[in-house]
XYZ file of C-alpha atoms in Angstrom:
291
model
C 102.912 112.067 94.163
C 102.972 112.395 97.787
C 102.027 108.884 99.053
C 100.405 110.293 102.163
C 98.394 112.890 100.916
C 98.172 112.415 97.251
C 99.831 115.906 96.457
C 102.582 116.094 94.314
C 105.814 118.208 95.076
C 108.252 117.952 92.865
C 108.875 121.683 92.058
C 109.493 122.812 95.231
C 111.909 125.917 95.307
C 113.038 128.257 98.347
C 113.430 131.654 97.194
C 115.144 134.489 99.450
C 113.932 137.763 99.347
C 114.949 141.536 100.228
C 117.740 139.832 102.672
C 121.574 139.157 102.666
C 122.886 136.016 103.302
C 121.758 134.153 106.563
C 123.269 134.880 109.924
C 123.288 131.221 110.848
C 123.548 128.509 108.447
C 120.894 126.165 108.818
C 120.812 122.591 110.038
C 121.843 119.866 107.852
C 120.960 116.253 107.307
C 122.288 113.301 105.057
C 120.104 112.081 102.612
C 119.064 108.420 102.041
C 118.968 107.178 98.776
C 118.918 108.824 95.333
C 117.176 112.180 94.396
C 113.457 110.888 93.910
C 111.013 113.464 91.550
C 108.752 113.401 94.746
C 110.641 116.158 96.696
C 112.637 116.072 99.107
C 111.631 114.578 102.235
C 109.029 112.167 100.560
C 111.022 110.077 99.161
C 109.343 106.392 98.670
C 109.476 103.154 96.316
C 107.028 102.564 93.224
C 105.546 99.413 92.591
C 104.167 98.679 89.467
C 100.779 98.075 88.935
C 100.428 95.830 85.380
C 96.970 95.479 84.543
C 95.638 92.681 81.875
C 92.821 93.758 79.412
C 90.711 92.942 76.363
C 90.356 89.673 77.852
C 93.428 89.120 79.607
C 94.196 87.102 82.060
C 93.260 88.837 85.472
C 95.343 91.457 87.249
C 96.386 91.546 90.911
C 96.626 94.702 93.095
C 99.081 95.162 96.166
C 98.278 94.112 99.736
C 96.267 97.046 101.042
C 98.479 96.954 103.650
C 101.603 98.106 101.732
C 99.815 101.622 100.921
C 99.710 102.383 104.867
C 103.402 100.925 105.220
C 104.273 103.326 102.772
C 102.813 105.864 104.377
C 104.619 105.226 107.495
C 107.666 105.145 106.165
C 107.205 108.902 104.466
C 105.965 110.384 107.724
C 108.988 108.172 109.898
C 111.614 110.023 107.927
C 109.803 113.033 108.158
C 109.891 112.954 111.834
C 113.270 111.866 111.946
C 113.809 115.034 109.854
C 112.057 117.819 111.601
C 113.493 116.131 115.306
C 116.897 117.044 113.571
C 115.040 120.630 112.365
C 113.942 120.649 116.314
C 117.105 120.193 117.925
C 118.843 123.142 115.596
C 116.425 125.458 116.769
C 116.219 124.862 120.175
C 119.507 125.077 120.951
C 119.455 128.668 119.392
C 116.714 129.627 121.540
C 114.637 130.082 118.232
C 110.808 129.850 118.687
C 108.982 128.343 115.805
C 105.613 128.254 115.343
C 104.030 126.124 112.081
C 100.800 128.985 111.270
C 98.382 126.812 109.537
C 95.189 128.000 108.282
C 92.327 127.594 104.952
C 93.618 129.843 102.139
C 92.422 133.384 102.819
C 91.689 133.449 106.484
C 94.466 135.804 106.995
C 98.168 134.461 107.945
C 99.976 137.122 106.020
C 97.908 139.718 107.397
C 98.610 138.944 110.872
C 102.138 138.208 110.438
C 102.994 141.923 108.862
C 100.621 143.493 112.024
C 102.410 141.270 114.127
C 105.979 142.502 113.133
C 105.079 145.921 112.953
C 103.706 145.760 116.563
C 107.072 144.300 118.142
C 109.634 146.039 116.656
C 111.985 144.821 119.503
C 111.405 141.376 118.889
C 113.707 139.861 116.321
C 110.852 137.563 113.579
C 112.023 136.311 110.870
C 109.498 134.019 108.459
C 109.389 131.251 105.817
C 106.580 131.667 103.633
C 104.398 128.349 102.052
C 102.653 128.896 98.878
C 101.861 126.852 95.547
C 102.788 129.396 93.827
C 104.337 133.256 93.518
C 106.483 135.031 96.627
C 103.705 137.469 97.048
C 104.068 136.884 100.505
C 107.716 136.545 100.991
C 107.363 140.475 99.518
C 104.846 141.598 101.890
C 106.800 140.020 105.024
C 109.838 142.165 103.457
C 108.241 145.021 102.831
C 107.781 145.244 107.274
C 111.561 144.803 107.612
C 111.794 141.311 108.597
C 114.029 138.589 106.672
C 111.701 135.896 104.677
C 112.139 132.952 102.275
C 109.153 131.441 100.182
C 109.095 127.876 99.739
C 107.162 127.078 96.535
C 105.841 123.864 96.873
C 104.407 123.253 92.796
C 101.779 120.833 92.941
C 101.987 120.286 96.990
C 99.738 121.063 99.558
C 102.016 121.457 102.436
C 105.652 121.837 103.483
C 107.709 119.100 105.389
C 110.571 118.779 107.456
C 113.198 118.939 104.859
C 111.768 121.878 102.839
C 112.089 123.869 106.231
C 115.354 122.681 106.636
C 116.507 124.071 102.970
C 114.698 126.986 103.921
C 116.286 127.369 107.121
C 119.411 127.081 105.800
C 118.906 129.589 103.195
C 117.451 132.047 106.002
C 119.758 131.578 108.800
C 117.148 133.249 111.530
C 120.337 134.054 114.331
C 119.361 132.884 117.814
C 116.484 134.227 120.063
C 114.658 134.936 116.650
C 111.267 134.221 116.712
C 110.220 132.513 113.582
C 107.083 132.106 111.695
C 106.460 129.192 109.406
C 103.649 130.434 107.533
C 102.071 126.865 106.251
C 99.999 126.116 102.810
C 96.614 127.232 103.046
C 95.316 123.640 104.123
C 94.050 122.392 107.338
C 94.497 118.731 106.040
C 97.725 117.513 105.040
C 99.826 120.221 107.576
C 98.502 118.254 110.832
C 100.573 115.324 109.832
C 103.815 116.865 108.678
C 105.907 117.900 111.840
C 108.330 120.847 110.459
C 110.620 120.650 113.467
C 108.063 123.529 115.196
C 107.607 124.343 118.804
C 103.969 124.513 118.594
C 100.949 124.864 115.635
C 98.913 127.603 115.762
C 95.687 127.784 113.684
C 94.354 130.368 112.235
C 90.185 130.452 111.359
C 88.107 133.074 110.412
C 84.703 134.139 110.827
C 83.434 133.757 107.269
C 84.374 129.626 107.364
C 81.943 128.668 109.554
C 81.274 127.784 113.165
C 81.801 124.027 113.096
C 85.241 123.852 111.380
C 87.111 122.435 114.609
C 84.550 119.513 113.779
C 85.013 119.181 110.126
C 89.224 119.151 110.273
C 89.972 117.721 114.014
C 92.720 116.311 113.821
C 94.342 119.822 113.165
C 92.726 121.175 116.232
C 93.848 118.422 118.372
C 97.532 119.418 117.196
C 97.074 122.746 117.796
C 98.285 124.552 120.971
C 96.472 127.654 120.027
C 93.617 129.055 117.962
C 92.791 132.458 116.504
C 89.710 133.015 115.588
C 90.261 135.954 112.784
C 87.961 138.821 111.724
C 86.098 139.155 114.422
C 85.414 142.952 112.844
C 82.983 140.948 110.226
C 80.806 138.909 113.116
C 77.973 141.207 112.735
C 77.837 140.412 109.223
C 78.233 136.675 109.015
C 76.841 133.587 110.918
C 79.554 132.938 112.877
C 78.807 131.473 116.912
C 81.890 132.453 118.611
C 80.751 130.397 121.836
C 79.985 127.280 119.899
C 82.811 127.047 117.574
C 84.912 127.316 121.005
C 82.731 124.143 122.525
C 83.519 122.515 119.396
C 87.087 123.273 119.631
C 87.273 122.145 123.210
C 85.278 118.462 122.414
C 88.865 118.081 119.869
C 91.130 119.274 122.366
C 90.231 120.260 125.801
C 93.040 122.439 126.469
C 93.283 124.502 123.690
C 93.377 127.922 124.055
C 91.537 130.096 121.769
C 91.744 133.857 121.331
C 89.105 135.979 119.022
C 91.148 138.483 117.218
C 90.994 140.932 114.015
C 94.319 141.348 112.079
C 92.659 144.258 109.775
C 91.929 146.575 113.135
C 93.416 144.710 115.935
C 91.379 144.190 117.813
C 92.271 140.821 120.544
C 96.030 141.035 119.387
C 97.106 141.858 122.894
C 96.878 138.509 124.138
C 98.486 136.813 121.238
C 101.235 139.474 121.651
C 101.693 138.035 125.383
C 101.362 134.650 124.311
C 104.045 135.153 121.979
C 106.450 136.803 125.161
C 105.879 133.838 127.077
C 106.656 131.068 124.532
C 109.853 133.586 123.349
C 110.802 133.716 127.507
C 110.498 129.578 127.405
C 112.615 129.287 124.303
C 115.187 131.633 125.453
C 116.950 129.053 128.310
C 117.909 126.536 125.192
C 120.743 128.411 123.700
C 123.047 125.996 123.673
C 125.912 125.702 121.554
C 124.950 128.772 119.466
C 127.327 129.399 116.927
C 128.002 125.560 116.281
C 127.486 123.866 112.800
C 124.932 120.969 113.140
């Protein structure tokens, strides 16, 4: 169990799909320590917790202070982890963007409109789920390479699952590449993957104040679509206020309306996504170079 979050992850397996092998092997790290039934990148110490009943003589609990150092640790070698993820990509000129969202809001949806609207745009994706590569298929069925990451009982990828998935992918350099997040809006803000940017992805039919309710994912965020816009005349959804609410977390957040089913509003994310891709492009650096 995930010390951080409380998830556990100890099934997590990176599938390829509908792809040959990569064009670029991915980065790799050294690993500290023994394999741990945690997964990888969460790798932390037990201590035993022996509890006297029936009369026993009374039981002691850890400092509460050793649960926070713990979590410290997990997230320190995370970072150290997706810096290493961070510095691959960059110096391939590869733009990654960490797409976080609630289950259902539609990620996958936008992803397979979004490929089929640039189809001079190299994308290639690693898909996040519990479960299935339902959406590993339906990013191969537009032509683009994709890898699902199951993550079993987790509730969010880290650095080093990206990395095994970026080594099984091998996205060549200038790609632009989606990492499609577990449906959570908890857990992801805390877990750097190694990603340029987060983008977040809310829908009409959650609810105008959920830049309140889950803030510290806004304040990560460098961008915000507000999905299925198509629906606001059926649901009670304030456009203007969930942006004010959005803008208390993080002033400077931009936020586009958009509708992945007809879509409608994709034109500016399709810019956005030009000018990020033109600021990656400078960093190739060494392309072609094992890290």
């Amino acid at each position: 169990m995930c010390a951080t979050c409380g998830c556990g992850n100890d099934t997590v397996g990176v599938i390829t799909v509908g792809h040959d092998g990569p064009a670029d092997p991915g980065p790799e790290h050294g690993r500290d320590g023994p394999p741990h039934s945690h997964g990888p990148g969460n790798e932390h110490a037990h201590d035993s917790h022996e509890h006297a009943h029936d009369g026993g003589p009374p039981h002691t609990h850890p400092p509460a202070t050793e649960t926070v150092t713990l979590e410290q640790k997990v997230l320190a070698k995370n970072d150290h982890l997706a810096q290493h993820n961070r510095e691959w990509l960059r110096a391939r000129g590869i733009l990654a963007l960490n797409m976080t969202s609630s289950p259902g809001a539609g990620k996958t949806t936008l992803l397979e409109r979004t490929i089929r609207a640039l189809p001079g745009t190299p994308i290639a994706v690693i898909e996040g789920d519990q479960e299935t590569v339902r959406d590993a298929e339906r990013i191969a069925a537009t032509g683009a390479r994709a890898v699902q990451v199951n993550t079993g009982a987790g509730c969010h990828l880290d650095a080093e699952m990206t990395r095994r998935a970026l080594h099984a992918l091998g996205p060549a350099a200038g790609t632009v590449l989606f990492i499609e997040n577990v449906g959570n809006l908890v857990c992801p803000a805390l877990f750097d993957l190694g990603e340029a940017g987060k983008v977040v992805l809310i829908s009409v039919t959650e609810g105008t104040d959920k830049p309140l309710k889950y803030p510290h994912m806004f304040a990560a965020a460098g961008l915000v679509l507000v999905n299925k816009i198509d629906l606001l005349p059926y649901v009670d959804f304030d456009l203007a206020a969930c942006t004010g609410y959005a803008h208390t977390v993080n002033p400077g957040l931009e936020i586009f309306p958009v509708s992945a089913t007809t879509g409608a509003g994709l034109d500016r994310w399709y810019e956005w996504l030009a000018e990020q891709r033109r600021a990656a492009a400078p960093r190739l650096e060494g392309v072609g170079h094992p890290v």
